[in-house]
JSON list of C-alpha atoms in Angstrom, two decimals:
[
{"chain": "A", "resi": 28, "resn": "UNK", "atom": "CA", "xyz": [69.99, 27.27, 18.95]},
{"chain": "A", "resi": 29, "resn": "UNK", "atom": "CA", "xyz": [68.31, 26.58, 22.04]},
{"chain": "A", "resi": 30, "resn": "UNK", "atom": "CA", "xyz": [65.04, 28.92, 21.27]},
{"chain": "A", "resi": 31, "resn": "UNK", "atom": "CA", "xyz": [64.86, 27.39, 17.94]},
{"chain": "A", "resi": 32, "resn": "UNK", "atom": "CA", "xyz": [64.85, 24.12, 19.62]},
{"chain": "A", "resi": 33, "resn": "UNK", "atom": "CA", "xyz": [62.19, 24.92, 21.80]},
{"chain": "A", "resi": 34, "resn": "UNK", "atom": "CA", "xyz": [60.16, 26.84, 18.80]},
{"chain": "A", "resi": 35, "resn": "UNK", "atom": "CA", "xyz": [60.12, 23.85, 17.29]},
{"chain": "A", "resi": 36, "resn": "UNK", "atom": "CA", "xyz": [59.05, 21.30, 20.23]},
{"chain": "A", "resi": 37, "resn": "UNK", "atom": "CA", "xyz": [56.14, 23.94, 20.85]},
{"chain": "A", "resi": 38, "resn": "UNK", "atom": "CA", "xyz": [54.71, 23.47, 17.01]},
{"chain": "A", "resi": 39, "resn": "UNK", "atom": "CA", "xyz": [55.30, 19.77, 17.32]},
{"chain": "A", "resi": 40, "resn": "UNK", "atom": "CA", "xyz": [53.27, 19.29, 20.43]},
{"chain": "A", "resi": 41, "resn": "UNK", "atom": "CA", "xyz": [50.72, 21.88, 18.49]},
{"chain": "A", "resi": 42, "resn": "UNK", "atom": "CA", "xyz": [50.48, 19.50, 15.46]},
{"chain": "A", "resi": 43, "resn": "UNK", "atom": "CA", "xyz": [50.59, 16.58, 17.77]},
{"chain": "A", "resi": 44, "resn": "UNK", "atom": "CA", "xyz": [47.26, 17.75, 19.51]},
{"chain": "A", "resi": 45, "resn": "UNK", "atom": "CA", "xyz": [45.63, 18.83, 16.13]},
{"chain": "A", "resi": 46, "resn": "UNK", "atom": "CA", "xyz": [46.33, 15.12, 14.98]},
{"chain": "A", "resi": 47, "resn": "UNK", "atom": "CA", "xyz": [44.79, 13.69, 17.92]},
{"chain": "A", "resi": 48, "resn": "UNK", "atom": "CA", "xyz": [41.47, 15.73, 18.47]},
{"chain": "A", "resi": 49, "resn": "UNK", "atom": "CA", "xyz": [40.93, 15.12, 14.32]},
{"chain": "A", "resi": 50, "resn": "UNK", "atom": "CA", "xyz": [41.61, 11.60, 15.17]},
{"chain": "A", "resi": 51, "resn": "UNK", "atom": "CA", "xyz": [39.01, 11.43, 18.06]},
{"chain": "A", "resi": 52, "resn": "UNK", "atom": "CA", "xyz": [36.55, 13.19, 15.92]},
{"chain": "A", "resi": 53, "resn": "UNK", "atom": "CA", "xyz": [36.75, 10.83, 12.98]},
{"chain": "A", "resi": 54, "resn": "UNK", "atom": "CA", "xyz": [36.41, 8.15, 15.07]},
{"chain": "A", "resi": 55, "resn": "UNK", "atom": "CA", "xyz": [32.88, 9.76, 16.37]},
{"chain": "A", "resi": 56, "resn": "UNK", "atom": "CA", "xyz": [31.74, 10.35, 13.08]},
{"chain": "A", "resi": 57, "resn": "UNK", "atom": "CA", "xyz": [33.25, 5.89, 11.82]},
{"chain": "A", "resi": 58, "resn": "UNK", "atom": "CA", "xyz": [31.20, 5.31, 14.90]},
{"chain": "A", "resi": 59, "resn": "UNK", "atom": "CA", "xyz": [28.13, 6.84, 13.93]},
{"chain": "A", "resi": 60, "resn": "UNK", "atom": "CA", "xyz": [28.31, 6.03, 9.92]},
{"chain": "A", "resi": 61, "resn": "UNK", "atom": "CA", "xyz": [29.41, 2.18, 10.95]},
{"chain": "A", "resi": 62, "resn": "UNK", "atom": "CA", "xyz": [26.65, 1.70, 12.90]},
{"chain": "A", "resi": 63, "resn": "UNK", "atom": "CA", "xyz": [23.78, 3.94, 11.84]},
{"chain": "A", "resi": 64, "resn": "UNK", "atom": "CA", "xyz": [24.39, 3.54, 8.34]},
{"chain": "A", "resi": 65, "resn": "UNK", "atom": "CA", "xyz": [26.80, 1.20, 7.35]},
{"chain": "A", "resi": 66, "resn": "UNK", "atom": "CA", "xyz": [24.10, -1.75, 7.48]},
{"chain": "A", "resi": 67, "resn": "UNK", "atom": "CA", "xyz": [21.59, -0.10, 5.27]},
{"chain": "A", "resi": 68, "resn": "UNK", "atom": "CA", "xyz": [24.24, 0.98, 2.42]},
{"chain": "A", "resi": 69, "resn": "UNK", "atom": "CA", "xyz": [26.06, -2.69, 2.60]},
{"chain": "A", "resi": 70, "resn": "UNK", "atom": "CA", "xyz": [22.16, -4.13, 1.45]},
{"chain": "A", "resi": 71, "resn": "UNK", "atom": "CA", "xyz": [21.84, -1.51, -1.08]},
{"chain": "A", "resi": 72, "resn": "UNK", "atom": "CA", "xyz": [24.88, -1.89, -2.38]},
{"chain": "A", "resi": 73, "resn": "UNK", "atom": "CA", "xyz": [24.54, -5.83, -2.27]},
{"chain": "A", "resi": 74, "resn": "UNK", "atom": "CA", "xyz": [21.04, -4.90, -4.39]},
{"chain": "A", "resi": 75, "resn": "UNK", "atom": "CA", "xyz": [22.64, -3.30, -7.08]},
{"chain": "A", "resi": 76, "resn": "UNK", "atom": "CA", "xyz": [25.13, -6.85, -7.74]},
{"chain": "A", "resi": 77, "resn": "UNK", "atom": "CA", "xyz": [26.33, -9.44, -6.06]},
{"chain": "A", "resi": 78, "resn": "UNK", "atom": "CA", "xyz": [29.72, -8.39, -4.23]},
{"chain": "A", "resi": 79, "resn": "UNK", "atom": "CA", "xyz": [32.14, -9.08, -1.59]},
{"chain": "A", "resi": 80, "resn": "UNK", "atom": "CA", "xyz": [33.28, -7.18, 1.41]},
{"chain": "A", "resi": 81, "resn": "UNK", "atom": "CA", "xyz": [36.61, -6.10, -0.15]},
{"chain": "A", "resi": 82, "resn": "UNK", "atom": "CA", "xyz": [34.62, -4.70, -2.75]},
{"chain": "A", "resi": 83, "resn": "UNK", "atom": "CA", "xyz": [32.16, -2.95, -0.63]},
{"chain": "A", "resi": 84, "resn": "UNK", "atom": "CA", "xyz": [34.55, -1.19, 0.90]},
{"chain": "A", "resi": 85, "resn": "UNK", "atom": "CA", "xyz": [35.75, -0.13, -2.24]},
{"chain": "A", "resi": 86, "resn": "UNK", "atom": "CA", "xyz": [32.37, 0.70, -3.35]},
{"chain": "A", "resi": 87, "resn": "UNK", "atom": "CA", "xyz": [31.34, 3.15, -0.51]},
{"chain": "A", "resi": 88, "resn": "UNK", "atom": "CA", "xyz": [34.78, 4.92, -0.95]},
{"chain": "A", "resi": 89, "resn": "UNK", "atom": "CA", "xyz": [33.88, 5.50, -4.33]},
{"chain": "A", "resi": 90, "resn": "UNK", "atom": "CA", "xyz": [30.70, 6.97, -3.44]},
{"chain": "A", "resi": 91, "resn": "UNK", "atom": "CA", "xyz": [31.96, 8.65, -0.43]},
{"chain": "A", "resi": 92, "resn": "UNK", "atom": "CA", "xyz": [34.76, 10.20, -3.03]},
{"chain": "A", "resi": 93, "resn": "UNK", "atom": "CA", "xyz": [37.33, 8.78, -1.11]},
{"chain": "A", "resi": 94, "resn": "UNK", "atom": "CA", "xyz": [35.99, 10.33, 2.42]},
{"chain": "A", "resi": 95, "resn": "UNK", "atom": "CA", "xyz": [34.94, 7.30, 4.04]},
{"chain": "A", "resi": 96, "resn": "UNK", "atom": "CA", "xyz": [35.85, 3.67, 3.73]},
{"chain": "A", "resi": 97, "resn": "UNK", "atom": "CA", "xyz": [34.95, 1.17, 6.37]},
{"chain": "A", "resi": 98, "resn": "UNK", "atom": "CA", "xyz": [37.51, -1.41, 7.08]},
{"chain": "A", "resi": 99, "resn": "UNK", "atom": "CA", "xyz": [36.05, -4.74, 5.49]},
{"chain": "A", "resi": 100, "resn": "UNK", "atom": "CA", "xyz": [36.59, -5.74, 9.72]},
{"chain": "A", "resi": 101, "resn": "UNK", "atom": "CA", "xyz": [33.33, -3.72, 9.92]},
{"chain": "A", "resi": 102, "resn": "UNK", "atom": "CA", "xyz": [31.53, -4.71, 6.76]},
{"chain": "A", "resi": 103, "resn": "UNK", "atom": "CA", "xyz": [32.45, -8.66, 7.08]},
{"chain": "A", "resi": 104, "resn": "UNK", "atom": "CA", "xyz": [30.62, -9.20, 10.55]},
{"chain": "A", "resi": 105, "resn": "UNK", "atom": "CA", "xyz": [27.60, -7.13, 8.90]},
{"chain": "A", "resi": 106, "resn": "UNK", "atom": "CA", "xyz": [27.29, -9.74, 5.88]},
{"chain": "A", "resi": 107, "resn": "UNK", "atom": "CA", "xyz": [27.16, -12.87, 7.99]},
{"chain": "A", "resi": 108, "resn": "UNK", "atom": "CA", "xyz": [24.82, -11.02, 10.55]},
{"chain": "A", "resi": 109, "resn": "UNK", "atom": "CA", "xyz": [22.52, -10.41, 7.20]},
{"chain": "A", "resi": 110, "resn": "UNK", "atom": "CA", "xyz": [23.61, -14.00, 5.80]},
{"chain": "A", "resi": 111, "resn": "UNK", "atom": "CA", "xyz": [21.99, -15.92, 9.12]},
{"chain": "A", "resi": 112, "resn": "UNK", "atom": "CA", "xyz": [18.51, -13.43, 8.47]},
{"chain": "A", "resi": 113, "resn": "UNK", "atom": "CA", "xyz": [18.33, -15.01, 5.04]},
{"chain": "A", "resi": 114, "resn": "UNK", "atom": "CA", "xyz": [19.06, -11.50, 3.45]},
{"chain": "A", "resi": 115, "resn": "UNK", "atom": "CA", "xyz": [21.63, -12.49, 1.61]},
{"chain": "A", "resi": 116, "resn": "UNK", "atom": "CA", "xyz": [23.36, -15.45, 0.37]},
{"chain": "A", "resi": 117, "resn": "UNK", "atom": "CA", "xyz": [27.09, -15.87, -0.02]},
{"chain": "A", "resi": 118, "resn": "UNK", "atom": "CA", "xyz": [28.92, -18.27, -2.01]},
{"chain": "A", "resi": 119, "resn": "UNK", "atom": "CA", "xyz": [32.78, -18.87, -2.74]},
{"chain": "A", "resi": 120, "resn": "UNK", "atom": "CA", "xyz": [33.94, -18.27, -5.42]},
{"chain": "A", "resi": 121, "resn": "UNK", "atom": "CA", "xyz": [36.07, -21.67, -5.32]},
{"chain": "A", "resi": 122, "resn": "UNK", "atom": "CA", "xyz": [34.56, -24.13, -2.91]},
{"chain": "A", "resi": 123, "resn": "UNK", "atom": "CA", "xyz": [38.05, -25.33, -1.95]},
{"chain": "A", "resi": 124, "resn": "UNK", "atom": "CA", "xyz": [40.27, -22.50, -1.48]},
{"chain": "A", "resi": 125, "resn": "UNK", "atom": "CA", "xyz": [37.73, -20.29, -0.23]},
{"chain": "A", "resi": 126, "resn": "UNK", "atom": "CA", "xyz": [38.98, -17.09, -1.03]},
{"chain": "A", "resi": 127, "resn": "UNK", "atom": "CA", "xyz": [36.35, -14.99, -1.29]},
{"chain": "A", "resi": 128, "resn": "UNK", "atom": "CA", "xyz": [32.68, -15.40, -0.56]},
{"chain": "A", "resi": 129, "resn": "UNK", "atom": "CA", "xyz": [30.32, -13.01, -3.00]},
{"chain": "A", "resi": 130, "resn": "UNK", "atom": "CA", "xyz": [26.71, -12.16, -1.49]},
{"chain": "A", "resi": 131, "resn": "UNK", "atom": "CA", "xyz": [24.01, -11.56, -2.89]},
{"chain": "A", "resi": 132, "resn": "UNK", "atom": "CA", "xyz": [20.64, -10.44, -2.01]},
{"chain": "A", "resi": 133, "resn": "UNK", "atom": "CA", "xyz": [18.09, -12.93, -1.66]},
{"chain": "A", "resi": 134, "resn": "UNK", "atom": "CA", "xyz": [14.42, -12.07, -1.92]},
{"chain": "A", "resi": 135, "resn": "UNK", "atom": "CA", "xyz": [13.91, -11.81, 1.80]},
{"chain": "A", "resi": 136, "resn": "UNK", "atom": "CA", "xyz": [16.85, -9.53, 1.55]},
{"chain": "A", "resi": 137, "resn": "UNK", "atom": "CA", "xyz": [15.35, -7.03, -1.32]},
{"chain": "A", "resi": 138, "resn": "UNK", "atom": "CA", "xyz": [11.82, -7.12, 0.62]},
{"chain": "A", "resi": 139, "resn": "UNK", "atom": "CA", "xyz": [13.11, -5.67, 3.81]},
{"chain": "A", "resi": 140, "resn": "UNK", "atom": "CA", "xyz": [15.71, -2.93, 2.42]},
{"chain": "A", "resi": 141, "resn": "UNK", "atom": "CA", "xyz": [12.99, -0.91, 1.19]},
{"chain": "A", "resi": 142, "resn": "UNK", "atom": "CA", "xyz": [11.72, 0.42, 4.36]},
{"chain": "A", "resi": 143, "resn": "UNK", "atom": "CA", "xyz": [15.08, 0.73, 6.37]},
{"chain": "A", "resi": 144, "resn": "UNK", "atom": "CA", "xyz": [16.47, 2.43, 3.02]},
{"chain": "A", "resi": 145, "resn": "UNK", "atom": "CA", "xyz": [13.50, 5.05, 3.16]},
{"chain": "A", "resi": 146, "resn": "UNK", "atom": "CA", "xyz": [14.02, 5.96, 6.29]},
{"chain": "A", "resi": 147, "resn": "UNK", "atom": "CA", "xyz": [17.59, 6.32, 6.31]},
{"chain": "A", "resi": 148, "resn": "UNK", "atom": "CA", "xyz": [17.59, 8.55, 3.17]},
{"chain": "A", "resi": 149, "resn": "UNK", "atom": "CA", "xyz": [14.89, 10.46, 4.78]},
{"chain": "A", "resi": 150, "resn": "UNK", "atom": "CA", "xyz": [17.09, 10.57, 8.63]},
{"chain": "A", "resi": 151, "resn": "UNK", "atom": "CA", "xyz": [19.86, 11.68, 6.44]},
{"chain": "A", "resi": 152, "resn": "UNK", "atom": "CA", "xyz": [17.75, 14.62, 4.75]},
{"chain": "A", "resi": 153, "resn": "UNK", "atom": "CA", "xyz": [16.89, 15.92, 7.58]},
{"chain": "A", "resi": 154, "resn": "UNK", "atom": "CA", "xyz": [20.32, 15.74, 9.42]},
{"chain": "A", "resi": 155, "resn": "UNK", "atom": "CA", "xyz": [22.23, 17.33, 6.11]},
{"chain": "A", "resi": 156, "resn": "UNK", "atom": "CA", "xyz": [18.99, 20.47, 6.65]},
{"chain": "A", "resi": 157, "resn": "UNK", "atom": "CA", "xyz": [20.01, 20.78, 10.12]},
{"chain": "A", "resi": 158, "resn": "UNK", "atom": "CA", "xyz": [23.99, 20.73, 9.37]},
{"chain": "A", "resi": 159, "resn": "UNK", "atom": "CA", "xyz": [23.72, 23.62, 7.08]},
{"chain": "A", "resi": 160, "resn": "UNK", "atom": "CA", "xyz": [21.24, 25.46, 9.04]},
{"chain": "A", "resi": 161, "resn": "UNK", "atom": "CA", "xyz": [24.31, 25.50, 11.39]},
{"chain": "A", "resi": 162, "resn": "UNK", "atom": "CA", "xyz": [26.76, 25.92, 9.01]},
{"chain": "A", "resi": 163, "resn": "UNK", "atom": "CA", "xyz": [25.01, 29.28, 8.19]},
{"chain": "A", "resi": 164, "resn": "UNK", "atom": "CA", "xyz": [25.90, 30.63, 11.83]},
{"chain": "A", "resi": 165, "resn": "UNK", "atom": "CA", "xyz": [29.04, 29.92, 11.16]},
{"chain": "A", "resi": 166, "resn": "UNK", "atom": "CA", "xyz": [29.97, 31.67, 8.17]}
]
């Protein structure tokens, strides 16, 4: 019983540590999405109709099929950020409850995306080229 016991603690702490360094590496790769891309998509998204943050998040999940979806904690700070620019408006839906604020993109707004969006979709080109470049060593 004992050695069953202790075969058991040793693939527990294995899983355990498995959990963790996934969990660390996600968090590098939120890090790097939240702030490298996050901005850019929110705008483009924002383009395409008018939207709130719940429903951002639920949009990039959709896109991302399910991989990736940024806590509206992330997207939220993002809108007012673009909001005090002018790139966006946001209104309430009902003036006195204020439940939920829908942006859209204001001229400003649809002006400036197109260079940051270029760019980005071009960064990202090159960084999915290198990825499978190294993906090939792998294999």
């Amino acid at each position: 019983w004992d050695k069953e016991q202790k075969k058991i603690e040793a693939e527990y702490k294995k899983k355990l540590a498995e959990l963790k360094k996934r969990k660390q590496d996600n968090v590098v790769v939120n890090k790097v999405l939240t702030r490298g891309i996050l901005p850019t998509l929110v705008l483009n998204i924002i383009s395409w109709q008018p939207c709130n943050g719940n429903e951002l998040s639920c949009k990039i999940s959709d896109i991302t099929g399910g991989s990736w979806q940024p806590s509206t904690g992330g997207i939220y700070p993002i809108l007012r950020g673009f909001e005090k620019q002018g790139f966006v408006s946001g209104k309430w839906d009902d003036p006195d409850k204020r439940i939920k604020k829908v942006y859209t993109i204001t001229e400003k707004g649809s002006e400036d995306l197109e260079s940051p969006k270029k760019d980005l979709a071009k960064n990202l080109h090159e960084t999915v080229d290198i990825l499978e470049s190294i993906i090939k060593t792998m294999e």
